XYZ file of C-alpha atoms in Angstrom:
420
model
C 98.504 96.780 99.372
C 101.012 93.933 99.618
C 104.763 94.275 99.086
C 105.480 90.632 99.892
C 107.439 88.943 97.132
C 106.191 85.764 95.498
C 108.349 82.651 95.770
C 109.552 83.369 92.246
C 110.403 86.981 93.106
C 112.294 85.910 96.222
C 114.273 83.328 94.270
C 115.329 85.871 91.635
C 116.302 88.404 94.296
C 118.404 85.909 96.257
C 120.142 84.659 93.114
C 120.857 88.263 92.094
C 122.347 89.080 95.485
C 124.496 85.946 95.480
C 125.741 86.596 91.933
C 126.607 90.208 92.730
C 128.350 89.338 95.989
C 130.463 86.571 94.451
C 130.973 87.616 90.818
C 130.573 91.389 90.457
C 131.494 93.260 93.638
C 134.882 91.479 94.042
C 136.124 92.562 90.579
C 134.401 95.929 90.265
C 137.288 98.091 91.506
C 139.726 96.402 89.111
C 137.167 96.636 86.280
C 136.712 100.399 86.511
C 140.432 100.948 87.004
C 141.001 99.219 83.658
C 138.312 101.395 82.048
C 139.951 104.576 83.318
C 143.374 103.431 82.132
C 142.344 102.372 78.632
C 139.585 104.827 77.613
C 140.985 108.111 76.341
C 138.499 110.836 77.398
C 139.518 112.873 74.339
C 138.849 110.108 71.790
C 135.589 108.254 72.364
C 136.000 106.399 69.035
C 138.614 104.169 70.685
C 136.539 103.257 73.737
C 135.982 99.609 74.586
C 134.732 97.529 77.481
C 137.056 95.225 79.423
C 136.743 91.564 78.422
C 135.416 90.821 81.909
C 132.044 92.368 80.979
C 131.202 89.769 78.317
C 132.399 86.979 80.620
C 130.112 88.196 83.392
C 127.195 88.653 80.990
C 127.574 85.079 79.789
C 127.582 83.836 83.382
C 124.513 85.918 84.242
C 122.626 84.670 81.187
C 123.554 81.085 82.020
C 122.266 81.615 85.568
C 118.935 82.905 84.227
C 119.613 86.419 85.591
C 118.874 88.134 82.310
C 116.317 90.747 81.181
C 114.693 90.536 84.606
C 113.004 93.924 84.099
C 110.715 92.619 81.344
C 107.394 91.156 82.587
C 107.051 88.941 79.502
C 107.745 85.355 80.636
C 109.126 84.304 77.240
C 111.441 87.275 76.695
C 112.160 88.221 80.320
C 111.720 86.907 83.832
C 107.962 87.438 84.031
C 108.246 89.479 87.231
C 105.835 92.237 88.191
C 107.086 95.824 88.357
C 107.027 95.654 92.152
C 108.957 92.381 92.217
C 111.651 93.665 89.873
C 111.887 96.862 91.940
C 113.595 94.889 94.739
C 116.157 93.571 92.267
C 116.738 97.073 90.892
C 117.448 98.257 94.427
C 120.209 95.738 94.938
C 121.786 96.371 91.519
C 121.844 100.074 92.415
C 124.701 99.313 94.794
C 126.919 98.697 91.763
C 127.808 100.685 88.647
C 128.442 97.447 86.771
C 125.604 95.115 87.785
C 122.791 96.526 85.593
C 124.894 95.964 82.461
C 125.851 92.443 83.507
C 122.160 91.488 83.821
C 121.147 93.344 80.610
C 118.964 95.547 82.813
C 120.689 98.863 82.154
C 119.291 102.216 81.062
C 118.514 103.422 78.486
C 118.253 99.956 76.945
C 115.565 98.776 79.375
C 113.253 101.626 78.394
C 114.027 101.198 74.707
C 113.396 97.449 74.864
C 110.078 98.003 76.655
C 109.162 100.559 74.020
C 109.841 98.125 71.162
C 108.158 95.292 73.056
C 104.965 97.331 73.572
C 104.802 99.417 70.398
C 107.209 98.009 67.809
C 106.126 96.179 64.660
C 107.150 92.558 64.173
C 109.831 93.634 61.716
C 111.194 96.187 64.208
C 111.222 93.586 66.966
C 113.105 91.088 64.814
C 115.654 93.645 63.651
C 116.263 95.496 66.922
C 114.489 94.055 69.960
C 115.897 90.537 69.687
C 119.556 91.694 69.452
C 118.956 94.037 72.399
C 117.407 91.267 74.459
C 120.355 89.047 73.580
C 122.794 91.731 74.763
C 124.439 91.844 71.325
C 123.901 95.578 70.760
C 123.047 98.714 72.712
C 120.705 101.614 72.013
C 120.280 105.324 72.701
C 117.233 107.546 73.259
C 117.685 110.972 71.604
C 115.271 113.525 73.059
C 116.937 116.415 74.919
C 118.078 119.396 72.811
C 120.700 122.060 73.599
C 118.897 125.120 72.228
C 115.531 124.866 74.003
C 114.213 124.265 77.507
C 113.748 120.525 77.178
C 111.795 120.313 80.430
C 108.903 121.269 78.119
C 109.098 118.591 75.437
C 106.743 120.541 73.163
C 109.646 122.966 72.639
C 111.362 120.314 70.533
C 112.925 121.764 67.375
C 114.124 118.550 65.747
C 111.861 117.435 62.916
C 110.753 114.150 61.357
C 109.057 114.963 58.032
C 107.381 112.377 55.813
C 108.646 112.487 52.225
C 107.014 109.744 50.171
C 108.240 106.429 51.524
C 110.924 108.034 53.662
C 111.265 110.147 56.784
C 113.677 113.093 56.721
C 115.247 113.840 60.099
C 116.924 117.087 61.124
C 118.005 118.337 64.530
C 120.597 118.335 67.261
C 120.319 116.233 70.430
C 122.505 116.039 73.495
C 122.813 114.099 76.747
C 122.002 111.036 74.675
C 123.147 108.349 77.108
C 125.144 105.432 75.732
C 126.234 107.281 72.597
C 129.892 106.492 73.231
C 129.348 102.780 73.761
C 131.148 100.747 71.080
C 128.171 98.361 70.973
C 125.577 101.070 70.248
C 123.868 100.376 66.925
C 120.426 101.984 67.291
C 119.210 105.519 68.006
C 115.597 106.316 68.861
C 115.026 109.865 67.628
C 112.095 111.875 68.997
C 111.088 114.858 66.893
C 108.314 117.221 65.811
C 106.113 116.025 62.938
C 104.019 119.116 62.144
C 100.336 118.453 61.467
C 97.855 121.310 61.928
C 94.950 118.867 62.017
C 96.213 117.280 65.236
C 96.438 118.451 68.820
C 99.530 119.928 70.462
C 100.606 116.581 71.917
C 99.899 114.598 68.741
C 102.621 116.144 66.584
C 105.722 114.325 67.787
C 107.115 111.021 66.621
C 109.694 108.391 67.510
C 111.887 107.091 64.719
C 114.375 104.196 64.638
C 117.733 105.268 63.214
C 120.744 102.961 62.717
C 123.749 104.823 64.138
C 125.700 104.489 60.867
C 122.978 106.140 58.737
C 124.386 108.911 56.467
C 123.829 112.336 58.028
C 124.175 111.132 61.629
C 127.225 112.773 63.207
C 128.310 112.268 66.807
C 129.931 115.546 67.828
C 131.282 114.907 71.333
C 130.836 113.272 74.719
C 129.679 115.423 77.626
C 131.247 115.133 81.103
C 129.111 114.962 84.242
C 130.909 116.925 86.959
C 134.155 116.212 85.125
C 133.501 112.474 84.595
C 133.196 111.521 80.927
C 131.518 108.213 81.902
C 133.516 106.109 79.449
C 132.890 103.812 77.699
C 129.154 104.519 78.031
C 129.170 108.246 77.437
C 126.509 110.916 77.159
C 126.837 112.512 73.761
C 125.806 115.318 71.453
C 124.680 114.181 68.019
C 123.483 115.958 64.862
C 120.960 114.687 62.327
C 121.450 116.435 58.992
C 118.897 115.428 56.338
C 118.966 111.858 57.588
C 116.709 109.610 55.518
C 115.194 106.375 56.817
C 112.259 104.251 55.555
C 108.789 105.300 56.651
C 108.524 101.900 58.366
C 110.999 103.248 60.959
C 108.255 105.194 62.749
C 107.448 103.515 66.052
C 103.672 103.255 66.117
C 103.200 106.011 63.593
C 103.668 109.746 63.027
C 102.323 111.831 65.890
C 102.322 109.019 68.461
C 105.557 110.004 70.214
C 104.095 111.521 73.380
C 101.675 108.670 74.009
C 104.481 106.148 73.563
C 106.861 108.164 75.779
C 104.491 107.925 78.732
C 104.396 104.152 78.394
C 108.190 104.065 78.236
C 108.975 106.280 81.221
C 106.754 104.767 83.933
C 108.582 101.503 84.691
C 111.945 103.143 84.001
C 111.362 105.639 86.778
C 110.718 102.802 89.211
C 114.049 101.268 88.182
C 115.914 104.567 88.590
C 114.378 105.269 91.977
C 115.031 101.830 93.422
C 118.624 101.993 92.216
C 118.831 105.286 94.127
C 117.693 103.416 97.237
C 120.330 100.736 96.679
C 123.098 103.300 96.206
C 122.013 105.106 99.383
C 122.069 101.825 101.321
C 125.639 101.210 100.209
C 126.593 104.771 101.154
C 125.057 104.326 104.603
C 127.080 101.157 105.149
C 130.262 102.963 104.126
C 129.361 105.876 106.395
C 128.867 103.636 109.433
C 132.096 101.693 108.814
C 134.033 104.923 108.396
C 132.492 106.467 111.504
C 133.251 103.454 113.667
C 136.858 102.903 112.547
C 138.199 106.457 112.059
C 139.536 108.083 115.235
C 139.672 111.836 115.913
C 140.126 113.670 119.193
C 140.502 110.332 120.937
C 137.231 108.729 119.845
C 135.488 107.282 116.774
C 134.222 110.105 114.560
C 130.715 108.655 114.729
C 130.592 110.203 118.200
C 131.395 113.670 116.848
C 129.469 116.414 115.115
C 126.013 114.905 115.362
C 127.087 111.945 113.220
C 124.861 109.470 115.065
C 121.841 111.623 114.289
C 122.926 111.679 110.634
C 122.892 107.883 110.584
C 119.325 107.960 111.869
C 118.326 110.654 109.373
C 119.753 108.561 106.542
C 117.846 105.459 107.621
C 114.576 107.393 107.880
C 115.036 108.970 104.452
C 115.937 105.662 102.794
C 112.916 103.850 104.227
C 110.551 106.620 103.181
C 111.876 106.583 99.620
C 111.781 102.795 99.413
C 108.206 102.519 100.654
C 106.951 105.280 98.363
C 108.633 103.697 95.349
C 107.286 100.235 96.146
C 103.841 101.776 96.542
C 104.137 103.393 93.108
C 105.254 100.062 91.620
C 102.393 98.200 93.311
C 99.909 100.761 92.041
C 101.258 100.482 88.485
C 100.871 96.711 88.685
C 97.307 96.903 89.995
C 95.691 99.957 88.357
C 98.130 101.073 85.642
C 100.491 103.944 84.870
C 97.859 106.639 84.420
C 96.264 106.044 87.820
C 99.730 106.046 89.411
C 100.830 109.333 87.858
C 101.037 111.186 91.193
C 103.135 108.444 92.770
C 105.428 108.103 89.735
C 106.117 111.848 89.740
C 106.524 111.900 93.519
C 109.185 109.192 93.629
C 111.094 110.874 90.806
C 111.474 113.833 93.178
C 111.901 111.875 96.408
C 114.453 109.205 95.497
C 117.233 111.258 93.824
C 116.935 113.952 96.533
C 117.171 111.292 99.226
C 120.181 109.736 97.517
C 121.856 113.124 97.238
C 121.219 113.816 100.933
C 122.588 110.465 102.115
C 125.613 110.577 99.797
C 126.415 114.086 101.008
C 126.413 112.895 104.627
C 128.594 109.920 103.703
C 131.083 112.144 101.881
C 131.266 114.425 104.901
C 132.009 111.440 107.139
C 134.808 110.344 104.791
C 136.424 113.757 104.608
C 138.725 114.332 101.632
C 138.561 110.650 100.724
C 134.859 111.068 100.008
C 135.431 113.349 97.014
C 138.083 111.075 95.495
C 137.659 107.958 93.378
C 138.804 105.751 96.265
C 135.155 105.216 97.174
C 132.043 105.147 94.942
C 130.598 108.174 96.755
C 131.708 110.915 94.362
C 130.326 109.056 91.366
C 127.112 108.276 93.254
C 126.759 112.005 93.950
C 127.073 112.821 90.260
C 124.355 110.305 89.440
C 122.032 111.590 92.177
C 122.349 115.228 91.125
C 121.940 114.353 87.446
C 118.804 112.303 88.107
C 117.126 115.394 89.504
C 117.199 116.650 85.899
C 116.908 113.440 83.858
C 113.407 112.321 82.770
C 112.104 115.742 83.794
C 113.419 118.058 86.525
C 111.955 118.097 90.038
C 109.892 121.175 89.247
C 108.072 119.527 86.330
C 107.095 116.525 88.438
C 105.848 118.775 91.244
C 103.820 120.686 88.660
C 102.213 117.423 87.527
C 101.349 116.484 91.102
C 99.842 119.920 91.759
C 97.756 119.769 88.581
C 96.314 116.417 89.637
C 95.535 117.723 93.138
C 93.793 120.820 91.754
C 91.755 118.675 89.389
C 90.532 116.605 92.353
C 89.020 119.805 93.742
C 87.392 120.689 90.435
C 90.017 123.156 89.263
C 90.889 121.663 85.881
C 92.806 123.228 83.006
C 89.767 125.247 81.870
C 88.781 126.540 85.300
C 88.039 130.291 85.414
C 87.783 131.952 88.846
C 84.532 133.827 89.439
C 85.058 137.535 90.113
C 84.216 138.553 93.632
C 83.896 134.961 94.854
C 85.102 134.529 98.440
C 86.012 131.129 99.815
């Protein structure tokens, strides 16, 4: 097990840090202030990004800091999952950086999906514009009327009708739905087929956002933040018709494709959690050392020094576990790293939430305002404990794997009267 970066990985990481420190961090406060002033939370149809975003994207592309998440050397940076994980950590310190580098969710997962499973026609029509940063995309999976932690509950349907697919259903928490550059929706739905197994009856379908029958109903706030101009929306599909060629892979392949999509994306999420926690720890220390109460710096009060230590311990544990998961994915593949992938999805957002909470407490009332990034970081941390499967589902996966190691598989039946 070796977490040492190659010379190439080190060079990309250093260039990313330098670009963020000189180009992104200095303008970020002004950038988001402009967003909040110009984006009406009641009318997402008017949302737009500040001009500074395209300027920064052009600079990042020119510097070669573009699509660094993709291991393909022609289309991306050619970095391993573990190497990119270090870059994801540093971009996690910023709400803006992932977009500037074209390494932002959900586009990264959608691009990987098209790269791995898309046809040549699908790649030409959708992957290339996404890789160029010309458009954005959305992944439509979660539904409001069922417990979406069990994806087999899905009620939305994708029914083959001759040379077309008919789509019906309602999705919500579809991230990026408010973005003015969003042109593509990836719709996951049930394709009933009694001849196939339970997990072979779901499909992914490519849907242009302007297709007749697609109706965006609203944007959903996260703890009161509407997240403009990105947005997390609710969208209805009412007898939407698209060509049968819009299946990704084919009918019934949705679950198999989803597993390939989610693995690397969880590494990215978790390392960004580490980066956000690092920034929060820095803010916490600076606040504790410069704020005076009862005649001394507040870092001396209320067990705050111990909280600094607790934060450092938690961050290092999460980082090492996530790097281990990334290394294992690189060396033995996603399936063999299933325990570690599920584990970090629990560990990293919980760690981030814990560290952010301590940082907010150190900042007092300022910590819950928009004068620091802490409140928004907290919203992200708490939301990530639900996104891509809640904590409980990932723990269930880990437990199932552990039981199987001991011979207690899905079909195990306890023997009556047997005593251990």
